Backbone as JSON, one array per atom type, in Angstrom:
{
  "sequence": "MIETRLLQYFLAVAEEQSITKAAEYLHISQPTLSKQMMDLEENLGRQLLIRGRKKVTLTEDGIFLRGRAREIISLMDKTESAFRENEKSISGDVYIGCGEYRSTFPVMQIIRTVQEEYPDICFHFFSGNADAIIERLDKGLLDMGLLLAPEINPHYHCQKLPLREAWGILMRKDSPLAGKKDISLTDLAALPLIMPNQTSNSGRLTASFADAMIKPNIVCTYNLVYNAGLMVEAGIGYALCIDELINTAGSHPLTFRPLSPSLYSDVYLFTKKYQVFSKAAKLFLNHLEKNMGSL",
  "N": [[-13.37, 2.44, 21.61], [-11.52, 2.09, 18.6], [-11.66, -0.65, 16.44], [-8.87, -2.54, 15.17], [-9.57, -3.77, 12.63], [-11.69, -2.35, 11.65], [-10.22, -0.05, 10.81], [-8.61, -0.88, 8.82], [-10.58, -1.75, 6.97], [-11.5, 0.9, 6.46], [-9.28, 1.9, 5.2], [-9.16, 0.41, 2.91], [-11.39, 1.31, 1.67], [-10.79, 4.15, 1.31], [-8.64, 3.74, -0.42], [-9.75, 2.33, -2.93], [-11.79, 4.01, -3.32], [-14.32, 3.29, -3.44], [-17.11, 1.83, -1.94], [-18.02, -0.51, -2.89], [-16.14, -1.87, -4.62], [-14.04, -1.85, -2.79], [-15.36, -3.83, -0.9], [-15.38, -6.16, -2.43], [-12.74, -6.44, -2.62], [-12.01, -7.04, 0.0], [-13.39, -9.36, 0.54], [-16.02, -9.35, 1.55], [-19.52, -8.57, 2.03], [-21.17, -5.81, 0.3], [-23.39, -4.28, 1.71], [-22.63, -4.97, 4.28], [-20.0, -3.88, 4.53], [-20.63, -1.16, 4.16], [-22.3, -0.63, 6.24], [-20.34, -0.91, 8.36], [-18.71, 1.28, 7.76], [-20.45, 3.54, 8.54], [-21.02, 2.91, 11.03], [-18.43, 3.36, 12.15], [-17.99, 6.1, 11.65], [-20.21, 7.13, 13.24], [-19.23, 6.31, 15.64], [-16.84, 7.85, 15.98], [-18.16, 10.31, 15.7], [-17.84, 11.94, 13.51], [-18.07, 13.01, 10.0], [-16.57, 11.01, 7.7], [-16.5, 10.07, 5.08], [-17.6, 11.16, 1.49], [-20.17, 10.14, -0.1], [-20.58, 9.76, -3.27], [-21.97, 9.45, -6.46], [-20.54, 8.07, -8.25], [-18.02, 7.6, -7.09], [-16.45, 7.3, -3.95], [-15.32, 9.87, -1.76], [-12.8, 11.4, 0.55], [-13.57, 13.22, 3.47], [-12.29, 16.11, 5.13], [-11.63, 15.23, 7.77], [-11.72, 12.54, 7.13], [-9.47, 12.25, 5.56], [-7.49, 13.05, 7.49], [-8.0, 10.75, 9.22], [-7.11, 8.73, 7.51], [-4.3, 9.08, 7.31], [-3.61, 8.78, 9.93], [-4.45, 6.12, 10.44], [-2.86, 4.52, 8.75], [-0.36, 4.8, 9.9], [-0.94, 3.53, 12.43], [-1.56, 0.85, 11.54], [0.83, 0.24, 10.31], [2.55, 0.23, 12.6], [1.45, -1.62, 14.2], [1.78, -4.07, 12.67], [4.7, -4.01, 12.53], [5.08, -4.58, 15.39], [3.94, -7.14, 15.74], [5.66, -8.42, 13.98], [8.01, -8.43, 15.58], [7.32, -10.06, 17.6], [7.07, -12.55, 16.45], [9.54, -13.42, 15.86], [12.03, -15.73, 15.45], [13.12, -17.78, 18.11], [15.83, -19.36, 17.86], [16.95, -18.81, 15.34], [17.63, -15.61, 14.18], [15.25, -13.57, 12.88], [13.16, -11.29, 11.13], [12.06, -7.7, 11.02], [13.77, -4.62, 10.11], [13.51, -1.26, 10.65], [14.44, 1.7, 8.82], [15.13, 5.09, 8.62], [16.21, 7.44, 6.29], [18.06, 10.07, 4.7], [18.81, 11.53, 1.44], [21.62, 10.43, 0.9], [24.78, 10.01, -0.38], [27.02, 9.15, 0.98], [26.23, 7.22, 2.75], [26.53, 4.84, 1.59], [28.48, 2.69, 2.54], [26.81, 1.78, 4.73], [24.95, 0.49, 3.48], [26.42, -1.61, 2.46], [27.08, -3.01, 4.82], [24.44, -3.78, 5.51], [23.97, -5.76, 3.47], [25.92, -7.65, 4.1], [24.99, -8.56, 6.61], [22.46, -9.55, 5.83], [23.37, -11.68, 4.36], [24.4, -13.41, 6.31], [22.14, -13.59, 7.84], [19.49, -14.41, 6.48], [16.84, -14.26, 6.77], [15.98, -11.72, 7.8], [14.56, -8.78, 7.09], [14.91, -5.67, 5.52], [13.62, -2.33, 5.76], [13.22, 0.72, 4.18], [12.79, 4.0, 4.87], [12.6, 6.94, 3.05], [13.36, 10.23, 3.23], [13.2, 13.72, 4.21], [14.81, 15.25, 7.16], [13.1, 16.09, 9.12], [10.72, 14.74, 8.51], [11.63, 12.12, 9.08], [12.29, 12.33, 11.74], [9.71, 12.59, 12.8], [8.58, 10.2, 12.3], [10.24, 8.6, 13.83], [9.65, 9.5, 16.29], [6.88, 8.37, 16.43], [7.32, 5.7, 16.65], [7.51, 4.3, 14.23], [9.77, 3.79, 13.07], [13.14, 2.16, 13.61], [15.43, 3.42, 13.7], [17.37, 6.31, 12.51], [19.15, 7.95, 10.0], [20.78, 10.78, 9.71], [21.61, 14.26, 8.87], [23.54, 16.79, 10.43], [22.3, 17.07, 13.27], [19.65, 18.5, 15.23], [19.9, 19.58, 18.73], [18.5, 17.04, 20.72], [16.64, 15.99, 23.49], [15.45, 13.55, 23.57], [16.49, 11.69, 22.3], [19.23, 9.24, 21.38], [22.18, 10.22, 19.92], [24.65, 9.44, 17.8], [27.66, 10.11, 16.1], [28.54, 9.24, 12.9], [31.32, 8.14, 11.11], [31.2, 9.46, 8.5], [30.43, 11.85, 6.01], [28.88, 14.72, 4.27], [29.32, 16.9, 1.39], [28.57, 20.15, 0.57], [27.1, 22.03, -2.07], [26.48, 23.69, -5.18], [23.86, 23.18, -7.45], [23.46, 23.59, -10.79], [22.67, 24.82, -14.07], [24.44, 23.75, -16.98], [24.77, 25.65, -18.66], [25.18, 27.9, -17.37], [26.57, 31.05, -16.36], [28.16, 30.58, -14.01], [29.14, 28.25, -14.33], [31.53, 27.74, -15.3], [33.28, 27.98, -13.35], [35.58, 26.57, -10.84], [34.77, 26.24, -8.21], [32.2, 27.62, -5.96], [31.54, 30.43, -4.39], [29.76, 31.97, -1.44], [29.48, 34.71, -2.07], [29.26, 34.79, -4.77], [26.76, 33.87, -5.19], [25.05, 35.85, -4.39], [22.0, 37.7, -4.61], [21.18, 36.06, -6.61], [18.63, 33.74, -7.98], [17.61, 31.4, -5.4], [17.51, 27.76, -4.47], [16.49, 26.05, -1.86], [17.0, 23.55, 0.56], [14.45, 22.44, 2.57], [14.22, 21.13, 5.36], [14.64, 21.39, 8.61], [17.08, 21.45, 9.99], [19.04, 21.45, 7.98], [18.48, 23.76, 6.36], [18.48, 25.81, 8.2], [21.32, 25.74, 8.92], [22.58, 26.37, 6.5], [21.34, 28.94, 6.13], [22.48, 30.4, 8.18], [25.11, 30.32, 7.37], [25.17, 32.16, 5.32], [24.36, 34.45, 6.59], [26.61, 34.71, 8.29], [28.37, 35.51, 6.16], [27.3, 37.96, 5.6], [25.32, 38.08, 3.65], [22.21, 38.39, 2.19], [20.01, 35.81, 1.37], [18.56, 35.05, -1.82], [15.78, 33.64, -1.79], [13.76, 31.47, -3.68], [12.57, 29.05, -3.96], [11.84, 26.03, -2.17], [12.78, 22.68, -1.16], [12.36, 19.23, -0.26], [13.19, 16.73, -1.21], [15.92, 15.84, -3.43], [15.49, 15.36, -6.17], [13.23, 16.79, -7.29], [14.24, 19.29, -6.9], [16.29, 19.11, -8.9], [14.81, 19.2, -11.17], [13.59, 21.77, -10.88], [15.82, 23.49, -11.27], [16.81, 22.5, -13.81], [14.63, 23.55, -15.26], [15.15, 26.28, -15.15], [14.63, 27.83, -12.97], [16.18, 28.47, -10.75], [19.25, 28.24, -8.64], [20.26, 25.5, -7.07], [20.85, 24.52, -3.6], [22.59, 21.9, -2.37], [23.54, 18.65, -1.53], [26.5, 16.75, -2.54], [26.77, 14.45, -5.35], [24.35, 13.27, -5.57], [22.78, 13.56, -7.81], [23.45, 12.47, -10.98], [25.47, 14.02, -13.04], [26.9, 13.64, -15.31], [28.12, 13.42, -18.72], [25.74, 14.11, -21.1], [23.84, 15.22, -19.57], [21.89, 17.92, -18.49], [22.6, 19.47, -16.2], [25.02, 20.64, -13.86], [27.42, 20.29, -11.03], [28.86, 22.17, -8.41], [31.4, 22.57, -5.84], [30.89, 24.52, -2.77], [33.0, 27.14, -1.76], [34.53, 28.75, 0.88], [34.82, 25.28, 1.9], [31.87, 23.39, 2.76], [30.73, 21.11, 5.13], [28.53, 18.57, 6.17], [28.12, 16.29, 8.88], [27.23, 12.83, 9.09], [24.83, 11.25, 11.22], [23.65, 8.79, 13.49], [20.5, 8.22, 14.64], [18.68, 7.27, 17.5], [15.84, 6.42, 19.39], [15.75, 7.19, 22.97], [15.78, 4.95, 25.56], [14.59, 2.98, 23.91], [13.14, -0.15, 23.31], [14.61, -2.56, 21.23], [13.88, -4.67, 18.51], [15.22, -8.03, 17.88], [16.27, -8.52, 15.48], [16.72, -5.69, 14.78], [18.49, -4.95, 17.02], [20.6, -6.62, 16.49], [21.56, -5.61, 13.83], [22.22, -3.04, 14.68], [24.42, -3.48, 16.32], [26.12, -4.7, 14.41], [26.68, -2.5, 12.95], [27.84, -0.78, 14.74], [30.27, -2.26, 15.26], [31.57, -2.28, 12.82], [32.0, 0.46, 12.34], [34.38, 1.66, 12.09], [35.54, 1.09, 9.7], [33.82, 2.29, 7.93]],
  "CA": [[-12.14, 2.14, 20.94], [-11.76, 1.4, 17.24], [-10.87, -1.98, 16.12], [-7.89, -2.32, 14.01], [-10.18, -4.32, 11.45], [-12.31, -1.18, 11.06], [-9.05, 0.87, 10.15], [-8.16, -1.75, 7.56], [-11.66, -1.71, 6.11], [-11.48, 2.22, 6.21], [-8.13, 2.31, 4.32], [-9.57, -0.19, 1.64], [-12.46, 2.13, 1.01], [-10.21, 5.18, 0.88], [-7.86, 3.4, -1.58], [-10.47, 1.98, -3.92], [-12.59, 5.1, -3.7], [-15.61, 2.84, -3.92], [-17.39, 0.81, -1.18], [-18.35, -1.85, -3.65], [-14.71, -2.38, -4.72], [-13.42, -2.44, -1.31], [-16.13, -4.95, -0.31], [-14.77, -7.17, -3.24], [-11.2, -6.82, -2.01], [-12.0, -7.66, 1.58], [-14.14, -10.43, 0.4], [-17.4, -9.18, 2.41], [-20.63, -7.9, 1.23], [-21.17, -4.33, 0.14], [-23.98, -3.78, 2.82], [-21.86, -5.16, 5.53], [-18.85, -2.94, 4.57], [-21.28, 0.23, 4.29], [-22.75, -0.28, 7.82], [-19.3, -0.86, 9.18], [-18.19, 2.74, 7.78], [-21.32, 4.31, 9.22], [-20.64, 2.77, 12.55], [-17.16, 4.23, 12.46], [-18.41, 7.47, 11.65], [-20.87, 7.44, 14.32], [-18.28, 6.05, 16.79], [-15.91, 9.02, 16.0], [-18.81, 11.55, 15.74], [-17.34, 12.76, 12.2], [-18.16, 12.3, 8.7], [-15.51, 10.68, 6.97], [-16.56, 9.84, 3.53], [-18.63, 11.77, 0.94], [-20.66, 9.15, -0.99], [-21.16, 10.13, -4.61], [-22.81, 8.4, -7.33], [-19.7, 7.18, -9.01], [-17.03, 7.17, -6.27], [-16.38, 7.79, -2.59], [-14.26, 10.75, -1.55], [-12.73, 11.6, 1.79], [-13.93, 14.67, 3.89], [-10.97, 16.6, 5.72], [-11.58, 14.36, 8.91], [-11.35, 11.16, 6.59], [-8.0, 12.47, 5.25], [-6.83, 12.95, 8.75], [-8.0, 9.39, 9.88], [-6.36, 7.76, 6.65], [-2.79, 9.28, 7.7], [-3.24, 7.94, 11.18], [-4.65, 4.64, 10.2], [-1.74, 3.97, 8.11], [0.58, 4.73, 10.99], [-1.3, 2.6, 13.39], [-1.52, -0.28, 11.03], [2.27, -0.16, 10.2], [3.06, 0.04, 13.9], [0.79, -3.21, 14.62], [2.57, -4.96, 11.91], [5.99, -3.9, 13.11], [4.96, -5.07, 16.59], [3.72, -8.48, 15.52], [6.8, -8.97, 13.55], [8.93, -8.61, 16.62], [6.9, -11.19, 18.4], [7.07, -13.65, 15.68], [10.9, -13.8, 15.58], [12.4, -17.18, 15.95], [14.26, -17.78, 19.12], [17.03, -19.9, 17.46], [17.52, -18.05, 14.2], [17.32, -14.28, 14.25], [14.65, -12.94, 11.69], [12.34, -10.12, 11.41], [12.22, -6.46, 10.2], [14.46, -3.51, 10.65], [13.1, 0.01, 9.77], [15.53, 2.72, 9.03], [14.83, 6.41, 7.91], [17.45, 7.95, 5.8], [17.92, 11.1, 3.39], [19.54, 11.15, 0.24], [23.08, 10.68, 1.16], [25.88, 8.89, -1.19], [28.05, 8.58, 1.94], [25.74, 5.94, 3.4], [26.73, 3.49, 0.85], [29.05, 1.57, 3.37], [25.95, 1.34, 5.57], [24.44, -0.52, 2.64], [27.32, -2.82, 2.41], [26.75, -3.76, 6.16], [22.99, -4.41, 5.39], [24.25, -6.88, 2.59], [26.71, -8.71, 5.03], [23.95, -8.98, 7.5], [21.6, -10.39, 5.24], [24.16, -12.96, 3.8], [24.3, -14.27, 7.43], [20.79, -13.77, 8.42], [18.52, -14.07, 5.19], [15.3, -14.06, 7.26], [16.0, -10.28, 8.33], [14.08, -7.78, 5.88], [15.22, -4.23, 5.99], [12.56, -1.39, 5.23], [13.74, 2.08, 4.22], [11.91, 5.26, 4.63], [13.42, 7.98, 2.44], [12.65, 11.53, 3.47], [13.97, 14.71, 5.0], [15.14, 15.09, 8.65], [11.85, 16.36, 9.84], [9.67, 13.61, 8.3], [12.18, 10.96, 9.69], [12.12, 12.4, 13.21], [8.26, 12.43, 13.13], [8.29, 8.68, 12.14], [10.9, 7.95, 14.85], [8.6, 9.86, 17.38], [5.66, 7.59, 16.63], [7.66, 4.47, 16.76], [7.45, 3.54, 12.98], [11.37, 3.49, 12.48], [14.0, 1.95, 14.61], [16.67, 4.37, 13.6], [17.45, 7.28, 11.38], [20.48, 8.43, 9.5], [20.46, 12.2, 9.4], [22.71, 15.19, 8.77], [23.6, 18.05, 11.37], [21.21, 17.28, 13.99], [19.35, 19.46, 16.28], [19.9, 18.78, 19.93], [17.01, 16.66, 21.11], [16.82, 15.15, 24.76], [14.75, 12.31, 23.65], [17.33, 10.63, 21.25], [20.77, 9.11, 21.29], [22.74, 10.9, 18.67], [25.96, 9.11, 17.5], [28.31, 10.6, 14.96], [29.29, 8.26, 12.16], [32.59, 8.48, 10.27], [30.73, 10.04, 7.12], [30.07, 13.28, 5.81], [28.49, 15.09, 2.84], [29.86, 18.21, 0.85], [27.54, 20.96, 0.11], [27.5, 22.84, -3.17], [25.58, 24.3, -5.89], [23.35, 22.45, -8.69], [23.13, 24.53, -11.77], [22.46, 24.41, -15.65], [25.58, 23.61, -17.61], [24.95, 27.07, -19.64], [25.03, 29.05, -16.48], [27.7, 31.67, -16.32], [29.07, 30.12, -12.92], [29.48, 26.76, -14.55], [32.89, 27.91, -15.71], [34.07, 28.28, -12.06], [35.85, 25.32, -10.16], [34.01, 26.19, -7.07], [31.32, 28.65, -5.85], [31.57, 31.16, -3.12], [28.45, 32.64, -1.28], [29.21, 36.08, -2.61], [28.81, 34.43, -6.24], [25.24, 33.68, -5.08], [24.28, 37.1, -3.93], [21.01, 38.2, -5.44], [20.75, 35.15, -7.63], [17.55, 32.81, -7.33], [18.16, 30.21, -4.89], [16.52, 26.65, -4.2], [16.95, 25.75, -0.6], [16.23, 22.59, 1.33], [13.38, 22.95, 3.64], [14.32, 20.58, 6.53], [14.92, 22.56, 9.8], [18.59, 21.66, 10.42], [19.98, 21.91, 6.97], [18.26, 25.26, 6.12], [18.96, 26.6, 9.4], [22.62, 25.94, 8.89], [22.92, 27.23, 5.37], [21.01, 30.35, 6.15], [23.42, 30.85, 9.08], [26.37, 30.57, 6.64], [25.0, 33.56, 4.51], [24.55, 35.53, 7.75], [28.11, 34.91, 8.64], [28.99, 36.18, 5.04], [26.64, 39.1, 5.48], [24.58, 38.11, 2.52], [20.65, 37.78, 2.47], [19.85, 34.88, 0.22], [17.27, 35.41, -2.5], [15.12, 32.16, -1.92], [12.64, 31.5, -4.57], [11.86, 27.79, -3.89], [12.39, 25.14, -1.08], [12.52, 21.41, -1.58], [12.73, 18.34, 0.6], [13.99, 15.62, -1.89], [16.71, 16.6, -4.52], [15.05, 15.06, -7.72], [12.47, 17.89, -7.72], [14.98, 20.56, -7.03], [17.14, 19.25, -10.15], [13.89, 19.67, -12.15], [13.55, 23.15, -11.0], [17.15, 23.79, -11.8], [16.72, 22.42, -15.19], [13.5, 24.44, -15.79], [15.74, 27.58, -15.17], [14.02, 28.54, -11.87], [17.23, 28.98, -9.91], [20.36, 27.48, -8.5], [19.84, 24.57, -5.94], [21.94, 24.32, -2.64], [22.31, 20.64, -2.13], [24.77, 17.86, -1.25], [27.08, 16.23, -3.78], [26.73, 13.12, -5.81], [22.98, 12.8, -5.6], [22.34, 13.56, -9.28], [24.35, 12.01, -11.99], [25.53, 15.04, -14.04], [27.87, 13.28, -16.27], [27.8, 13.26, -20.04], [24.91, 14.97, -21.71], [22.9, 15.71, -18.65], [22.0, 19.41, -18.57], [23.18, 20.23, -15.01], [26.43, 20.39, -13.28], [27.43, 20.57, -9.51], [30.09, 22.75, -8.1], [31.41, 22.69, -4.42], [31.05, 25.73, -2.1], [34.38, 27.58, -1.11], [35.3, 27.51, 1.75], [33.99, 24.04, 1.88], [30.95, 23.27, 3.7], [30.35, 19.67, 5.21], [27.68, 18.09, 7.15], [28.29, 15.03, 9.3], [26.01, 11.87, 9.34], [24.55, 10.89, 12.5], [22.71, 7.73, 13.84], [19.48, 8.66, 15.66], [17.74, 6.2, 17.99], [15.3, 6.97, 20.75], [16.3, 6.84, 24.27], [14.95, 3.83, 26.28], [13.96, 2.28, 22.95], [13.49, -1.63, 23.26], [14.65, -3.06, 19.86], [13.66, -6.12, 18.19], [16.45, -8.73, 18.08], [16.88, -8.02, 14.2], [17.28, -4.38, 14.85], [19.57, -4.87, 17.81], [21.78, -7.16, 15.66], [22.01, -4.64, 12.96], [22.94, -1.93, 15.28], [25.64, -4.14, 16.79], [27.28, -4.9, 13.04], [27.06, -1.11, 12.51], [28.88, -0.29, 15.53], [31.21, -3.06, 15.11], [32.32, -1.84, 11.58], [32.01, 1.93, 12.09], [35.72, 2.16, 11.76], [35.68, 0.67, 8.3], [33.01, 3.02, 6.98]],
  "C": [[-12.33, 1.57, 19.62], [-10.81, 0.33, 17.06], [-9.94, -1.78, 15.04], [-8.44, -2.85, 12.48], [-10.79, -3.18, 10.75], [-11.36, -0.06, 10.48], [-8.77, 0.26, 8.83], [-9.36, -1.58, 6.53], [-11.7, -0.21, 5.61], [-10.36, 2.51, 5.03], [-8.52, 1.77, 3.02], [-10.52, 0.61, 0.84], [-11.79, 3.37, 0.4], [-9.22, 4.92, -0.47], [-8.62, 3.05, -2.97], [-11.3, 3.08, -4.27], [-13.95, 4.62, -4.17], [-15.97, 1.6, -2.72], [-17.49, -0.58, -2.0], [-17.13, -2.51, -4.04], [-14.06, -2.67, -3.71], [-14.0, -3.62, -0.79], [-15.52, -6.16, -1.07], [-13.31, -7.57, -2.77], [-11.13, -7.52, -0.91], [-12.73, -8.79, 1.68], [-15.47, -10.58, 1.41], [-18.32, -8.54, 1.71], [-20.55, -6.57, 1.34], [-22.1, -3.87, 1.25], [-23.29, -3.95, 4.25], [-20.9, -4.02, 5.66], [-19.59, -1.48, 4.75], [-21.8, 0.48, 5.62], [-21.51, -0.17, 8.67], [-18.71, 0.72, 9.02], [-19.23, 3.63, 8.41], [-21.27, 4.12, 10.69], [-19.29, 3.3, 12.99], [-17.23, 5.55, 12.53], [-19.18, 8.02, 12.75], [-20.08, 7.24, 15.62], [-17.45, 7.48, 17.07], [-16.76, 10.39, 16.07], [-18.51, 12.48, 14.62], [-17.78, 12.09, 11.1], [-17.04, 12.09, 8.04], [-15.48, 10.49, 5.42], [-17.73, 10.5, 2.84], [-19.04, 10.77, -0.04], [-21.28, 9.74, -2.19], [-21.69, 9.1, -5.48], [-21.76, 7.47, -7.99], [-18.43, 6.98, -8.26], [-17.15, 7.9, -4.85], [-15.09, 8.68, -2.48], [-14.2, 11.02, -0.08], [-13.07, 12.96, 2.2], [-12.32, 14.88, 4.54], [-10.71, 15.64, 7.07], [-11.04, 13.05, 8.23], [-9.88, 11.15, 6.15], [-7.17, 12.27, 6.32], [-6.59, 11.36, 9.34], [-6.99, 8.54, 8.85], [-4.84, 8.06, 7.16], [-2.62, 8.4, 9.04], [-3.52, 6.58, 11.21], [-3.58, 4.0, 9.71], [-0.61, 3.74, 9.06], [0.27, 3.71, 11.99], [-1.21, 1.17, 12.74], [-0.05, -0.74, 10.92], [2.8, -0.39, 11.65], [2.62, -1.3, 14.45], [1.54, -4.08, 13.87], [4.08, -5.04, 12.37], [6.2, -4.65, 14.52], [4.74, -6.7, 16.58], [4.88, -9.14, 15.01], [7.89, -9.35, 14.47], [8.79, -9.78, 17.44], [7.0, -12.49, 17.74], [8.61, -14.1, 15.39], [11.14, -15.05, 16.26], [13.39, -17.1, 17.07], [15.64, -18.31, 18.7], [17.54, -19.2, 16.35], [16.89, -16.78, 14.11], [16.64, -13.87, 12.76], [13.67, -11.76, 12.08], [12.52, -8.89, 10.5], [12.92, -5.5, 10.82], [13.89, -2.19, 9.82], [13.89, 1.06, 9.94], [15.0, 3.96, 8.15], [16.01, 6.92, 7.41], [17.17, 9.02, 4.64], [18.61, 10.62, 2.43], [21.01, 11.46, 0.36], [24.1, 9.57, 0.32], [26.64, 8.47, -0.12], [27.37, 7.5, 2.78], [25.85, 4.73, 2.63], [27.44, 2.38, 1.61], [27.93, 1.09, 4.17], [25.13, 0.17, 4.81], [24.98, -1.85, 2.43], [27.03, -3.6, 3.68], [25.53, -4.67, 6.16], [23.33, -5.7, 4.56], [24.94, -7.96, 3.37], [25.82, -9.32, 6.05], [22.93, -9.98, 6.87], [22.14, -11.66, 4.56], [24.11, -13.87, 5.01], [22.89, -14.59, 8.0], [19.71, -13.59, 7.34], [17.08, -13.74, 5.63], [15.15, -12.52, 7.67], [15.64, -9.52, 6.93], [14.37, -6.38, 6.36], [14.29, -3.35, 5.14], [13.11, -0.03, 5.23], [12.64, 3.11, 3.89], [12.81, 6.43, 4.21], [12.64, 9.46, 2.63], [13.63, 12.58, 4.02], [13.96, 14.52, 6.63], [13.77, 15.26, 9.32], [10.98, 15.27, 9.55], [10.31, 12.15, 9.07], [12.11, 11.18, 11.29], [10.7, 12.09, 13.6], [7.96, 10.93, 13.27], [8.91, 8.01, 13.4], [10.07, 8.29, 16.18], [7.44, 8.7, 17.49], [5.91, 6.07, 16.57], [7.56, 3.61, 15.5], [8.86, 3.16, 12.45], [12.01, 3.08, 13.76], [15.1, 2.82, 14.82], [16.6, 5.26, 12.34], [18.94, 7.73, 11.29], [20.3, 9.83, 8.95], [21.85, 13.14, 9.5], [22.51, 16.32, 9.96], [22.41, 18.0, 12.25], [20.94, 18.28, 14.94], [19.33, 18.7, 17.57], [18.49, 18.32, 20.44], [17.08, 15.69, 22.38], [16.3, 13.84, 24.62], [15.34, 11.3, 22.68], [18.73, 10.49, 21.69], [21.26, 9.37, 19.97], [24.26, 10.4, 18.59], [26.48, 9.48, 16.13], [29.0, 9.4, 14.24], [30.46, 8.91, 11.35], [32.24, 8.85, 8.67], [30.23, 11.22, 7.21], [29.72, 13.64, 4.41], [28.87, 16.55, 2.69], [28.64, 18.83, 0.28], [27.96, 21.83, -1.02], [26.38, 23.24, -3.91], [25.26, 23.38, -7.14], [22.99, 23.49, -9.62], [23.18, 24.01, -13.18], [23.99, 24.73, -16.07], [25.92, 24.87, -18.42], [24.84, 28.28, -18.64], [26.42, 29.71, -16.49], [28.72, 31.11, -15.08], [29.53, 28.79, -13.22], [30.96, 26.58, -14.9], [33.96, 27.86, -14.4], [34.42, 26.85, -11.54], [35.15, 25.22, -8.96], [33.35, 27.64, -6.88], [31.42, 29.26, -4.45], [29.91, 31.81, -2.85], [28.26, 34.01, -1.87], [28.78, 35.83, -4.09], [27.32, 34.27, -6.15], [24.38, 34.85, -4.72], [23.23, 37.49, -4.93], [20.44, 37.09, -6.59], [19.58, 34.26, -7.1], [17.87, 31.51, -6.78], [17.04, 29.15, -4.51], [16.96, 26.09, -2.95], [16.26, 24.52, -0.05], [15.49, 22.98, 2.41], [13.39, 22.29, 5.1], [14.83, 21.55, 7.45], [16.49, 22.72, 9.94], [19.4, 21.94, 9.22], [19.59, 23.33, 6.51], [18.56, 26.19, 6.9], [20.56, 26.79, 9.34], [23.15, 26.71, 7.61], [22.42, 28.76, 5.3], [21.92, 31.16, 7.13], [24.7, 31.12, 8.36], [26.31, 31.95, 5.81], [24.88, 34.53, 5.48], [25.85, 35.91, 8.11], [28.82, 35.77, 7.48], [28.47, 37.65, 4.81], [25.93, 39.31, 4.22], [23.23, 37.54, 2.81], [20.44, 37.09, 1.24], [18.51, 35.24, -0.46], [16.57, 34.08, -2.84], [13.81, 32.11, -2.54], [11.72, 30.24, -4.37], [12.61, 27.07, -2.65], [12.04, 23.76, -1.85], [12.74, 20.46, -0.38], [13.43, 17.05, 0.0], [14.73, 16.22, -3.14], [16.13, 16.35, -5.96], [14.33, 16.31, -8.15], [13.45, 19.0, -7.88], [15.85, 20.42, -8.43], [16.1, 19.61, -11.25], [13.57, 21.04, -12.09], [14.72, 23.87, -11.54], [17.14, 23.84, -13.43], [15.65, 23.24, -15.89], [14.0, 25.92, -15.8], [15.12, 28.54, -13.94], [15.0, 29.25, -10.95], [18.42, 27.99, -9.72], [20.02, 26.74, -7.04], [21.14, 24.4, -4.94], [21.59, 22.83, -2.29], [23.61, 19.81, -1.83], [25.32, 17.01, -2.54], [26.8, 14.83, -4.05], [25.26, 12.56, -5.73], [22.35, 12.86, -6.93], [23.67, 13.32, -10.33], [24.48, 13.14, -13.14], [26.43, 14.93, -15.24], [27.24, 13.23, -17.67], [26.69, 14.32, -20.44], [23.71, 15.72, -20.9], [23.05, 17.3, -18.66], [22.57, 20.14, -17.29], [24.55, 19.76, -14.59], [26.41, 20.79, -11.87], [28.93, 21.11, -9.36], [30.13, 22.88, -6.43], [31.3, 24.12, -3.94], [32.52, 25.82, -1.7], [34.18, 28.84, -0.35], [34.18, 26.47, 1.63], [33.06, 23.88, 3.02], [30.53, 21.89, 3.94], [29.35, 19.6, 6.21], [27.93, 16.62, 7.48], [27.07, 14.16, 9.38], [25.97, 11.31, 10.72], [23.53, 9.54, 12.64], [21.76, 8.31, 14.93], [18.8, 7.46, 16.23], [17.2, 6.89, 19.3], [15.81, 6.47, 21.97], [15.3, 5.86, 24.97], [14.2, 3.13, 25.56], [14.29, 0.74, 23.25], [13.45, -2.11, 21.63], [14.48, -4.53, 19.67], [15.12, -6.81, 18.12], [17.05, -8.54, 16.69], [17.59, -6.75, 14.2], [18.6, -4.23, 15.79], [20.6, -5.46, 17.1], [22.37, -6.32, 14.62], [22.79, -3.69, 13.55], [24.33, -2.25, 15.74], [26.73, -4.23, 15.69], [27.6, -3.44, 12.86], [28.08, -0.5, 13.3], [30.15, -0.85, 15.45], [32.26, -2.65, 13.85], [32.28, -0.37, 11.45], [33.41, 2.33, 11.79], [36.29, 2.06, 10.45], [34.73, 1.45, 7.42], [33.74, 4.07, 6.23]]
}
């Protein structure tokens, strides 16, 4: 069994790319740390580090362990935080995964209200697409996730929130389509398209094209919209995305047009079935459900 301490040492070496610098950071001797890393490699039966003259790099197995070690340390910290909660005044950490949605602003206002009453609660947000958030929920690294158009998953409770996002096209202002009030799928036929790569959203958009008997010309995919915006600005294509994620006002070179007929995605709250929540996470969920009508 690998000690948590060894994983922390390994992460320090991976971060510093030097056993000497990592030893200084950890306040232990360089020979001690070097032996600990060799013991770790011997324990796992794999080479983790390539020890060069100027720096240490990770092998493929080392890169794999780095990812797993980060998840294990994060889960340990989360577990210890739950046990440290004060019985009289609720404190602790709440871990939420969320995509890039403007509609979740009311949720942020609920967080502010909770923190005003319980200032010792700290909220941690992980931003990513649906696939990345589900993966972290599976591993216990998140308490809950806010996602669009979920796939049916028997391992999760899925609660629809009174929030939704409108889909449309992000394009350059000098595009021929920029003069239109809205964009139909027919307008996009044969144009180079930049599509979201998360399973649920890309599947729904592809199905919409299929219903319209149009085969989309997909030239790129993205998971977060900032890079999609850079692709559009560079003239690579037209990005299908949700509204209000990029401020296109003023001199910004891009503009957004909604789809017609309108296409919306609802926002859902995901939690694992049979999950035991910390007091802080349970309190936030109660506030969210109580104020759901005002979202």
